[in-house]
mmCIF file of C-alpha atoms in Angstrom:
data_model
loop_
_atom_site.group_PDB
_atom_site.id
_atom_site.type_symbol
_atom_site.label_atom_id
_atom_site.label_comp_id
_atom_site.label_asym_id
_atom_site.label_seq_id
_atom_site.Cartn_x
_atom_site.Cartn_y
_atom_site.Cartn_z
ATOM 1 C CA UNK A 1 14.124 -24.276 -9.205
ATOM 2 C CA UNK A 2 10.847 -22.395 -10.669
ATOM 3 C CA UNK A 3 11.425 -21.073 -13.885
ATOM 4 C CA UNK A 4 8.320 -18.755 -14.282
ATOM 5 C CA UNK A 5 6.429 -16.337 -12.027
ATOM 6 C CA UNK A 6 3.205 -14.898 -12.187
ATOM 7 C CA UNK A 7 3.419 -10.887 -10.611
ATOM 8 C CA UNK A 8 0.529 -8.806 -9.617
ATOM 9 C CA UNK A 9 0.614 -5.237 -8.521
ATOM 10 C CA UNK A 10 -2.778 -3.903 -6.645
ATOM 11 C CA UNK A 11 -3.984 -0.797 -4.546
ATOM 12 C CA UNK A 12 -7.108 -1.418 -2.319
ATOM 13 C CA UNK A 13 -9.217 1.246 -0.875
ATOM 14 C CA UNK A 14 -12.591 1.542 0.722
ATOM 15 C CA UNK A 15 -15.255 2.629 -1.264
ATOM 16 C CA UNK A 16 -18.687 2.623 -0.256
ATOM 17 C CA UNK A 17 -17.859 0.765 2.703
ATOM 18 C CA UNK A 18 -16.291 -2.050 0.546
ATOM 19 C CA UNK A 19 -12.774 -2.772 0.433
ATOM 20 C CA UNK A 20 -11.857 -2.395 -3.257
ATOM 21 C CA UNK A 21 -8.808 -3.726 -5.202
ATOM 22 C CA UNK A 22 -7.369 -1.874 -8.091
ATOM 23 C CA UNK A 23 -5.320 -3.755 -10.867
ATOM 24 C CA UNK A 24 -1.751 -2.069 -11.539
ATOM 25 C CA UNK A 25 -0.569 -4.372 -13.606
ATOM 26 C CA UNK A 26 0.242 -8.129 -14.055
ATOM 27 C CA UNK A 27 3.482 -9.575 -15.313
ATOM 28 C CA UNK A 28 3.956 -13.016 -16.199
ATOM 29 C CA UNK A 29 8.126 -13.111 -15.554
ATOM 30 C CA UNK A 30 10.375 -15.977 -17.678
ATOM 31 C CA UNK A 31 13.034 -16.142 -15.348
ATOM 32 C CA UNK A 32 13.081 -15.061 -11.363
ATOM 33 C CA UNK A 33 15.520 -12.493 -12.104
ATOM 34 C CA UNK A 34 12.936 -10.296 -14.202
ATOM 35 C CA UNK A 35 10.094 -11.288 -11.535
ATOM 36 C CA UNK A 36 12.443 -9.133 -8.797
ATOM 37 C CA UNK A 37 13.473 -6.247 -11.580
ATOM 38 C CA UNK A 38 9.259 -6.259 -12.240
ATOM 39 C CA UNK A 39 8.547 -6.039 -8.477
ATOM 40 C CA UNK A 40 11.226 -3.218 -7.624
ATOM 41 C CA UNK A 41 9.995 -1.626 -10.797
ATOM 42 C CA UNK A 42 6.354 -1.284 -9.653
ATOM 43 C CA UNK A 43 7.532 -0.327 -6.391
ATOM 44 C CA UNK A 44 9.407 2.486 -7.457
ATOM 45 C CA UNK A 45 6.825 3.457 -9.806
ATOM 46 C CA UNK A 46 4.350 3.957 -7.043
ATOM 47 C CA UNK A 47 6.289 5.148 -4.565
ATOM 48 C CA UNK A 48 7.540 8.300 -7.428
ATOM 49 C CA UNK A 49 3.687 8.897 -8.346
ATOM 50 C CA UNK A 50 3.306 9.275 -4.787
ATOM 51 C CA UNK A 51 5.743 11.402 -3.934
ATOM 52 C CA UNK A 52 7.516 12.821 -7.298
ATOM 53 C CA UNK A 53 11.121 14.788 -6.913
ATOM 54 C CA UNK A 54 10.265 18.393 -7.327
ATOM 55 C CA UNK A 55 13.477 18.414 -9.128
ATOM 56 C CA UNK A 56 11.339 16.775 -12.027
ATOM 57 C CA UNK A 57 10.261 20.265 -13.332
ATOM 58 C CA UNK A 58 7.264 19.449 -14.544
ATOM 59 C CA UNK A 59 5.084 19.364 -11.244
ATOM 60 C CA UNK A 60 2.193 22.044 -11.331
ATOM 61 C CA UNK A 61 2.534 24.479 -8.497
ATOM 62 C CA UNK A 62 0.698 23.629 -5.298
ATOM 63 C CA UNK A 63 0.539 20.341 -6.427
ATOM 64 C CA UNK A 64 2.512 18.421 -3.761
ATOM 65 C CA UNK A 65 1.010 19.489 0.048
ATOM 66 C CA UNK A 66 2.953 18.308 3.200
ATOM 67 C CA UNK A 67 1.310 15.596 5.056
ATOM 68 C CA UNK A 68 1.155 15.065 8.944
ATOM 69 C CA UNK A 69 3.923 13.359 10.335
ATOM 70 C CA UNK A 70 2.118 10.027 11.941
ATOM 71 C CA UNK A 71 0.922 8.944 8.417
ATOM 72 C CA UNK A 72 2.992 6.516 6.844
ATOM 73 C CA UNK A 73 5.008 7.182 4.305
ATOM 74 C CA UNK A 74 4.151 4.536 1.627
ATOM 75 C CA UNK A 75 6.658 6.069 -0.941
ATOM 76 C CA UNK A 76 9.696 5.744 1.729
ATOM 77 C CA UNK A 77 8.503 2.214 2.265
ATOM 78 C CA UNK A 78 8.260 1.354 -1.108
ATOM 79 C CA UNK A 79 11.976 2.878 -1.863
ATOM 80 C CA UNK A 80 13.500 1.244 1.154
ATOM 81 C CA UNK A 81 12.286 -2.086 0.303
ATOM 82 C CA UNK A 82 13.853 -1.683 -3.379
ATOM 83 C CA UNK A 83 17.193 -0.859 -2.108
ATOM 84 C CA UNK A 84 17.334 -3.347 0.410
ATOM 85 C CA UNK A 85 19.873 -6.090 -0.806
ATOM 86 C CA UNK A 86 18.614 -8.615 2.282
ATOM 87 C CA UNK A 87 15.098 -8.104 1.496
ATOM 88 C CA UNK A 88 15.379 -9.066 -1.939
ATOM 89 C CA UNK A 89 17.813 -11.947 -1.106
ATOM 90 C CA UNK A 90 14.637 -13.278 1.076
ATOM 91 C CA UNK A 91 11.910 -12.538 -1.596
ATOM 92 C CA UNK A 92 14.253 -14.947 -4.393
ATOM 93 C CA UNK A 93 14.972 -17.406 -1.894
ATOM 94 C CA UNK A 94 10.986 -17.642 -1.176
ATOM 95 C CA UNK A 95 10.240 -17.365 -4.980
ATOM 96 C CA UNK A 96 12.639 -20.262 -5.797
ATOM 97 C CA UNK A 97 11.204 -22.569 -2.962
ATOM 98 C CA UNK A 98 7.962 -21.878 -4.835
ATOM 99 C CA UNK A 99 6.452 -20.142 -2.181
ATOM 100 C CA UNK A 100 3.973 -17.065 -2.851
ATOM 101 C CA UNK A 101 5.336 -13.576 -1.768
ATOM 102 C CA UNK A 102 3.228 -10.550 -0.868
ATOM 103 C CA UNK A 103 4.649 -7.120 0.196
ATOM 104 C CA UNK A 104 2.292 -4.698 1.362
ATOM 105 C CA UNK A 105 2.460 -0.941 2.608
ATOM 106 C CA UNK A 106 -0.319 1.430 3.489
ATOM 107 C CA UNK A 107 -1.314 4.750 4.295
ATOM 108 C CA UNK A 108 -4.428 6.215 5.967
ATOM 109 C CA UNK A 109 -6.702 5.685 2.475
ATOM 110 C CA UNK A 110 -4.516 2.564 0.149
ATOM 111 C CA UNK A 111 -3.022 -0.673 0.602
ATOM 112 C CA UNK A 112 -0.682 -1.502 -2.073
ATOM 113 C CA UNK A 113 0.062 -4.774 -2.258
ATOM 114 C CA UNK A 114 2.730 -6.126 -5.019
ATOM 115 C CA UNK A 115 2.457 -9.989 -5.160
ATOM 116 C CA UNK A 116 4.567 -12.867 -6.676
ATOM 117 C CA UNK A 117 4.645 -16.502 -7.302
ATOM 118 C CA UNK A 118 6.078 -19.752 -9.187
ATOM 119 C CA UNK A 119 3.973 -20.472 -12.042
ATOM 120 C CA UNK A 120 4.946 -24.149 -11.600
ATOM 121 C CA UNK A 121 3.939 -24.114 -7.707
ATOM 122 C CA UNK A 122 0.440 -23.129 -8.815
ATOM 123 C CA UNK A 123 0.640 -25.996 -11.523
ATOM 124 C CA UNK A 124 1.400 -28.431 -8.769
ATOM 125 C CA UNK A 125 -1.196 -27.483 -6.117
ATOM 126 C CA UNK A 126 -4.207 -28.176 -8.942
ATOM 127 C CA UNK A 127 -2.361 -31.753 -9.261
ATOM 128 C CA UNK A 128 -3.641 -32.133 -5.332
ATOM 129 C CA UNK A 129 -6.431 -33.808 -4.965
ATOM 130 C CA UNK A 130 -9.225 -31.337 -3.879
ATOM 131 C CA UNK A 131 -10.758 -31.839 0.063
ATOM 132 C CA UNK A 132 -14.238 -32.753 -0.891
ATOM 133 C CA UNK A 133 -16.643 -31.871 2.064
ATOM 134 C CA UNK A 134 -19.875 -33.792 2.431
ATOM 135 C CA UNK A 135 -23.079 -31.609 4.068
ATOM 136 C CA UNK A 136 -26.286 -33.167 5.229
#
């Protein structure tokens, strides 16, 4: 069993004709339990920046604009995956057998990516020898 995960939460765009990635935060998670809160956290706190509930009250007029209906709704994505008891059944099961996870959703301008992985799993692959590659 891995005991510690590292969690990263990142939104790439183009800019300049460069794919950019944007830091949203980084959690270093004690036990796999807070690695999935962490991950359904950051995916629910996109997906309500995205798309806020007017109900709210405190969204400036015109603010929120229909979109066309063949983009993809990141922010339903993003919700769906949280709520989904299978999904997050396979994302511990991965986490535990030390494997990295990545779940990614995008729209016609942002990837967001939230990735996790066992802290021990990434202590172990440095303890491989490294493929050394002669040129010349």
């Amino acid at each position: 069993m891995h005991d510690e995960f590292l969690c990263h939460v990142t939104a790439y765009g183009i800019c300049e004709g460069k794919r950019i990635g944007v830091p949203l935060g980084s959690y270093r998670a004690p036990t796999l339990a807070l690695a999935l809160w962490w991950l359904r956290d950051r995916a629910s706190w996109i997906a309500e920046r995205l798309d806020p509930q007017p109900e709210i009250g405190n969204i400036p007029p015109s603010a929120l604009v229909p979109v066309a209906g063949n983009v993809p709704d990141v922010p339903a994505v993003l919700r769906t995956w949280c709520a989904d008891d299978v999904q997050q059944e396979l994302v511990a099961d991965e986490l535990a057998a030390g494997r990295l996870i990545r779940i990614a959703t995008s729209d016609e301008t942002t990837e967001y990516e939230l990735l996790a992985e066992s802290v021990d799993a990434l202590r172990m692959q440095r303890t491989i020898p490294a493929l050394v590659v002669s040129v010349g």
